[in-house]
Amino acid sequence: MMATSTDTPGWPPAPPLIAILRGLERDRAGAVGRVLFDAGLRALEVPLNRPEALAGVEALARIAPPDALIGAGTVTELEQIDSVAAAGGRLIVSPHLNTVLVKHARARALRVVPGVFTPTEAFAATRAGADALKLFPAEMLSPPGLRALLSVLPAGTLVWPVGGITADSISRWREAGANGFGIGSALFSPGVTLEELQRRASAFVAAWRLSDK
């Protein structure tokens, strides 16, 4: 069964916006995390297909507020889940669906958000116990496509578009039923200044709050 928001504190995160910190530098992790937390974000993932990713997870976990979820993205192997947990991570995000990974993460009491694109994948993910579904790549599917997908999924399924999401596009996806998002390069890229990061993060949080009214 898919988890519900009452299972543990901090799930789903509020707002349910996952900051995707691809290429996060180890020596900037603390500063980047503080900016994002101060802006109101509470879910941060560091993709594992870049150097020093686990060090970034560990650094963020040390400074995270109690209601924050820190974890890793681009998780494709079982041993990576164990490594993320050892680094203090509690969130596992994958670009694809592998039900073995989903079940292993749940057995470790971690939150798990696999990537799906088709109804077949979405149903398989929910049956495996996914906490939410990462609709990826969202650029390839329109908001009406999400609305059609949600019409056949179990009520209450959390579906979070990822890929090409901007502050300006959040309202359109929300109108179609999206109840969270993963935000990548429109928010963070290596070398972005902390001032610019703060501006972008605040814009995303403001767009979410406006769409949630």
mmCIF file of C-alpha atoms in Angstrom:
data_model
loop_
_atom_site.group_PDB
_atom_site.id
_atom_site.type_symbol
_atom_site.label_atom_id
_atom_site.label_comp_id
_atom_site.label_asym_id
_atom_site.label_seq_id
_atom_site.Cartn_x
_atom_site.Cartn_y
_atom_site.Cartn_z
ATOM 1 C CA MET A 1 0.000 0.000 0.000
ATOM 2 C CA MET A 2 1.123 3.528 -0.706
ATOM 3 C CA ALA A 3 1.955 5.471 2.431
ATOM 4 C CA THR A 4 -0.259 8.308 3.580
ATOM 5 C CA SER A 5 0.595 11.699 4.987
ATOM 6 C CA THR A 6 -0.158 10.531 8.526
ATOM 7 C CA ASP A 7 2.548 7.867 8.631
ATOM 8 C CA THR A 8 5.415 10.021 9.923
ATOM 9 C CA PRO A 9 6.095 13.708 10.558
ATOM 10 C CA GLY A 10 7.420 15.554 7.545
ATOM 11 C CA TRP A 11 5.641 13.470 4.911
ATOM 12 C CA PRO A 12 4.771 14.727 2.474
ATOM 13 C CA PRO A 13 7.122 17.669 2.928
ATOM 14 C CA ALA A 14 5.574 21.107 3.143
ATOM 15 C CA PRO A 15 5.731 22.503 0.586
ATOM 16 C CA PRO A 16 6.131 19.264 -1.422
ATOM 17 C CA LEU A 17 8.899 20.657 -3.614
ATOM 18 C CA ILE A 18 12.031 18.527 -3.937
ATOM 19 C CA ALA A 19 15.170 20.549 -4.652
ATOM 20 C CA ILE A 20 17.364 18.512 -7.008
ATOM 21 C CA LEU A 21 20.961 19.494 -6.257
ATOM 22 C CA ARG A 22 22.818 17.900 -9.148
ATOM 23 C CA GLY A 23 26.550 18.561 -8.925
ATOM 24 C CA LEU A 24 26.398 19.957 -5.379
ATOM 25 C CA GLU A 25 29.920 20.749 -4.253
ATOM 26 C CA ARG A 26 30.924 19.280 -0.883
ATOM 27 C CA ASP A 27 32.318 22.556 0.432
ATOM 28 C CA ARG A 28 29.116 24.457 -0.472
ATOM 29 C CA ALA A 29 26.581 21.915 0.758
ATOM 30 C CA GLY A 30 26.009 23.559 4.127
ATOM 31 C CA ALA A 31 25.587 27.045 2.711
ATOM 32 C CA VAL A 32 23.305 25.846 -0.081
ATOM 33 C CA GLY A 33 21.180 23.876 2.357
ATOM 34 C CA ARG A 34 20.745 26.811 4.718
ATOM 35 C CA VAL A 35 19.580 29.072 1.892
ATOM 36 C CA LEU A 36 17.003 26.509 0.770
ATOM 37 C CA PHE A 37 15.751 25.806 4.285
ATOM 38 C CA ASP A 38 15.464 29.523 5.018
ATOM 39 C CA ALA A 39 13.412 29.940 1.827
ATOM 40 C CA GLY A 40 10.963 27.316 3.075
ATOM 41 C CA LEU A 41 12.010 24.181 1.179
ATOM 42 C CA ARG A 42 11.992 20.954 3.166
ATOM 43 C CA ALA A 43 13.003 18.208 0.704
ATOM 44 C CA LEU A 44 16.481 18.084 -0.834
ATOM 45 C CA GLU A 45 17.993 15.361 -2.990
ATOM 46 C CA VAL A 46 21.548 15.016 -4.243
ATOM 47 C CA PRO A 47 21.731 12.887 -7.429
ATOM 48 C CA LEU A 48 24.282 10.094 -7.096
ATOM 49 C CA ASN A 49 25.608 10.344 -10.649
ATOM 50 C CA ARG A 50 27.980 13.173 -9.727
ATOM 51 C CA PRO A 51 31.137 13.175 -7.561
ATOM 52 C CA GLU A 52 30.843 13.755 -3.805
ATOM 53 C CA ALA A 53 27.094 13.117 -3.798
ATOM 54 C CA LEU A 54 27.076 11.061 -0.600
ATOM 55 C CA ALA A 55 29.242 13.661 1.122
ATOM 56 C CA GLY A 56 26.634 16.230 0.144
ATOM 57 C CA VAL A 57 23.830 14.096 1.594
ATOM 58 C CA GLU A 58 25.745 13.743 4.839
ATOM 59 C CA ALA A 59 26.492 17.470 5.091
ATOM 60 C CA LEU A 60 22.862 18.413 4.455
ATOM 61 C CA ALA A 61 21.539 15.826 6.919
ATOM 62 C CA ARG A 62 23.697 17.345 9.676
ATOM 63 C CA ILE A 63 22.074 20.779 9.369
ATOM 64 C CA ALA A 64 18.543 19.847 8.317
ATOM 65 C CA PRO A 65 15.565 21.002 10.417
ATOM 66 C CA PRO A 66 13.599 18.185 12.095
ATOM 67 C CA ASP A 67 10.808 18.398 9.511
ATOM 68 C CA ALA A 68 13.148 18.224 6.508
ATOM 69 C CA LEU A 69 13.839 15.224 4.280
ATOM 70 C CA ILE A 70 17.322 14.793 2.874
ATOM 71 C CA GLY A 71 18.185 12.084 0.409
ATOM 72 C CA ALA A 72 19.530 11.078 -2.946
ATOM 73 C CA GLY A 73 18.351 10.992 -6.527
ATOM 74 C CA THR A 74 19.338 8.857 -9.526
ATOM 75 C CA VAL A 75 19.338 5.836 -7.230
ATOM 76 C CA THR A 76 19.593 2.723 -9.390
ATOM 77 C CA GLU A 77 21.249 0.043 -7.207
ATOM 78 C CA LEU A 78 20.350 -1.647 -3.924
ATOM 79 C CA GLU A 79 23.679 -0.853 -2.295
ATOM 80 C CA GLN A 80 23.159 2.837 -3.016
ATOM 81 C CA ILE A 81 20.073 2.818 -0.810
ATOM 82 C CA ASP A 82 22.111 1.452 2.076
ATOM 83 C CA SER A 83 24.846 4.034 1.489
ATOM 84 C CA VAL A 84 22.321 6.890 1.500
ATOM 85 C CA ALA A 85 20.818 5.640 4.765
ATOM 86 C CA ALA A 86 24.306 5.399 6.298
ATOM 87 C CA ALA A 87 24.916 9.032 5.282
ATOM 88 C CA GLY A 88 21.779 10.142 7.114
ATOM 89 C CA GLY A 89 19.457 10.290 4.126
ATOM 90 C CA ARG A 90 15.772 9.378 4.426
ATOM 91 C CA LEU A 91 14.593 9.993 0.863
ATOM 92 C CA ILE A 92 15.258 7.799 -2.182
ATOM 93 C CA VAL A 93 14.404 9.094 -5.662
ATOM 94 C CA SER A 94 14.937 7.108 -8.855
ATOM 95 C CA PRO A 95 14.643 8.064 -12.525
ATOM 96 C CA HIS A 96 12.890 4.765 -13.259
ATOM 97 C CA LEU A 97 10.755 2.071 -11.654
ATOM 98 C CA ASN A 98 12.451 -0.941 -10.101
ATOM 99 C CA THR A 99 10.103 -2.552 -7.604
ATOM 100 C CA VAL A 100 13.016 -4.284 -5.880
ATOM 101 C CA LEU A 101 14.472 -0.868 -5.036
ATOM 102 C CA VAL A 102 11.101 0.409 -3.854
ATOM 103 C CA LYS A 103 10.579 -2.514 -1.507
ATOM 104 C CA HIS A 104 14.136 -2.348 -0.170
ATOM 105 C CA ALA A 105 13.825 1.354 0.606
ATOM 106 C CA ARG A 106 10.517 0.802 2.388
ATOM 107 C CA ALA A 107 12.056 -2.060 4.380
ATOM 108 C CA ARG A 108 14.717 0.424 5.520
ATOM 109 C CA ALA A 109 11.940 2.850 6.582
ATOM 110 C CA LEU A 110 12.999 5.332 3.902
ATOM 111 C CA ARG A 111 10.714 7.411 1.724
ATOM 112 C CA VAL A 112 10.888 6.295 -1.903
ATOM 113 C CA VAL A 113 9.787 8.112 -5.045
ATOM 114 C CA PRO A 114 10.406 6.122 -8.250
ATOM 115 C CA GLY A 115 10.193 7.545 -11.730
ATOM 116 C CA VAL A 116 7.187 6.539 -13.833
ATOM 117 C CA PHE A 117 5.786 7.596 -17.181
ATOM 118 C CA THR A 118 3.065 5.120 -18.127
ATOM 119 C CA PRO A 119 -0.057 3.857 -16.325
ATOM 120 C CA THR A 120 1.541 0.401 -16.179
ATOM 121 C CA GLU A 121 4.555 1.780 -14.313
ATOM 122 C CA ALA A 122 2.394 3.943 -12.071
ATOM 123 C CA PHE A 123 0.217 1.047 -10.938
ATOM 124 C CA ALA A 124 3.237 -1.198 -10.396
ATOM 125 C CA ALA A 125 4.895 1.492 -8.289
ATOM 126 C CA THR A 126 1.863 2.024 -6.068
ATOM 127 C CA ARG A 127 1.475 -1.711 -5.518
ATOM 128 C CA ALA A 128 5.152 -1.969 -4.562
ATOM 129 C CA GLY A 129 4.648 0.672 -1.861
ATOM 130 C CA ALA A 130 6.013 3.858 -3.425
ATOM 131 C CA ASP A 131 5.392 6.922 -1.268
ATOM 132 C CA ALA A 132 4.889 9.138 -4.326
ATOM 133 C CA LEU A 133 5.388 8.890 -8.067
ATOM 134 C CA LYS A 134 7.949 10.960 -9.951
ATOM 135 C CA LEU A 135 6.389 11.750 -13.335
ATOM 136 C CA PHE A 136 9.514 11.846 -15.480
ATOM 137 C CA PRO A 137 10.390 13.348 -17.848
ATOM 138 C CA ALA A 138 7.526 15.793 -17.412
ATOM 139 C CA GLU A 139 8.593 17.700 -20.532
ATOM 140 C CA MET A 140 7.283 14.767 -22.574
ATOM 141 C CA LEU A 141 3.827 14.791 -20.992
ATOM 142 C CA SER A 142 1.372 17.689 -20.843
ATOM 143 C CA PRO A 143 -0.801 18.677 -17.873
ATOM 144 C CA PRO A 144 -3.842 17.132 -19.638
ATOM 145 C CA GLY A 145 -1.855 13.890 -19.825
ATOM 146 C CA LEU A 146 -1.341 14.005 -16.066
ATOM 147 C CA ARG A 147 -5.044 14.619 -15.559
ATOM 148 C CA ALA A 148 -5.842 11.508 -17.601
ATOM 149 C CA LEU A 149 -3.326 9.441 -15.612
ATOM 150 C CA LEU A 150 -4.746 10.589 -12.286
ATOM 151 C CA SER A 151 -8.252 9.665 -13.399
ATOM 152 C CA VAL A 152 -7.342 5.969 -13.260
ATOM 153 C CA LEU A 153 -4.926 5.910 -10.301
ATOM 154 C CA PRO A 154 -6.115 5.274 -6.741
ATOM 155 C CA ALA A 155 -7.512 8.376 -5.046
ATOM 156 C CA GLY A 156 -4.864 10.214 -3.060
ATOM 157 C CA THR A 157 -1.910 9.030 -5.148
ATOM 158 C CA LEU A 158 0.899 11.585 -4.973
ATOM 159 C CA VAL A 159 2.208 12.393 -8.457
ATOM 160 C CA TRP A 160 5.063 14.867 -8.747
ATOM 161 C CA PRO A 161 6.166 16.076 -12.206
ATOM 162 C CA VAL A 162 9.933 16.370 -12.641
ATOM 163 C CA GLY A 163 11.801 17.763 -15.623
ATOM 164 C CA GLY A 164 11.512 21.264 -17.009
ATOM 165 C CA ILE A 165 9.453 22.565 -14.092
ATOM 166 C CA THR A 166 9.597 26.339 -13.623
ATOM 167 C CA ALA A 167 7.916 28.677 -11.161
ATOM 168 C CA ASP A 168 5.670 29.872 -13.990
ATOM 169 C CA SER A 169 4.527 26.346 -14.940
ATOM 170 C CA ILE A 170 3.537 25.185 -11.456
ATOM 171 C CA SER A 171 -0.008 26.582 -11.635
ATOM 172 C CA ARG A 172 -0.781 24.727 -14.892
ATOM 173 C CA TRP A 173 0.390 21.412 -13.483
ATOM 174 C CA ARG A 174 -1.444 22.030 -10.223
ATOM 175 C CA GLU A 175 -4.681 22.635 -12.093
ATOM 176 C CA ALA A 176 -4.187 19.217 -13.708
ATOM 177 C CA GLY A 177 -3.794 17.552 -10.306
ATOM 178 C CA ALA A 178 -0.068 17.612 -9.536
ATOM 179 C CA ASN A 179 0.473 17.648 -5.776
ATOM 180 C CA GLY A 180 4.236 18.162 -5.679
ATOM 181 C CA PHE A 181 7.257 18.755 -7.912
ATOM 182 C CA GLY A 182 10.923 17.995 -8.339
ATOM 183 C CA ILE A 183 12.890 21.096 -9.322
ATOM 184 C CA GLY A 184 16.256 20.834 -11.016
ATOM 185 C CA SER A 185 18.320 23.286 -13.011
ATOM 186 C CA ALA A 186 15.716 26.043 -12.800
ATOM 187 C CA LEU A 187 16.612 26.148 -9.108
ATOM 188 C CA PHE A 188 20.173 24.894 -8.671
ATOM 189 C CA SER A 189 23.232 24.419 -10.833
ATOM 190 C CA PRO A 190 26.883 24.242 -9.758
ATOM 191 C CA GLY A 191 28.298 27.715 -9.328
ATOM 192 C CA VAL A 192 24.986 29.507 -8.823
ATOM 193 C CA THR A 193 25.447 32.310 -6.309
ATOM 194 C CA LEU A 194 23.721 32.010 -2.958
ATOM 195 C CA GLU A 195 21.881 35.253 -3.671
ATOM 196 C CA GLU A 196 20.493 33.917 -6.931
ATOM 197 C CA LEU A 197 19.665 30.593 -5.294
ATOM 198 C CA GLN A 198 17.701 32.420 -2.607
ATOM 199 C CA ARG A 199 15.781 34.374 -5.246
ATOM 200 C CA ARG A 200 14.916 31.234 -7.221
ATOM 201 C CA ALA A 201 13.927 29.221 -4.152
ATOM 202 C CA SER A 202 11.687 32.000 -2.881
ATOM 203 C CA ALA A 203 10.015 32.241 -6.287
ATOM 204 C CA PHE A 204 9.228 28.522 -6.321
ATOM 205 C CA VAL A 205 7.855 28.560 -2.776
ATOM 206 C CA ALA A 206 5.732 31.611 -3.595
ATOM 207 C CA ALA A 207 4.415 29.948 -6.770
ATOM 208 C CA TRP A 208 3.478 26.837 -4.804
ATOM 209 C CA ARG A 209 1.683 28.797 -2.120
ATOM 210 C CA LEU A 210 -0.214 30.822 -4.715
ATOM 211 C CA SER A 211 -1.281 27.663 -6.554
ATOM 212 C CA ASP A 212 -2.355 26.044 -3.288
ATOM 213 C CA LYS A 213 -5.017 28.653 -2.536
#
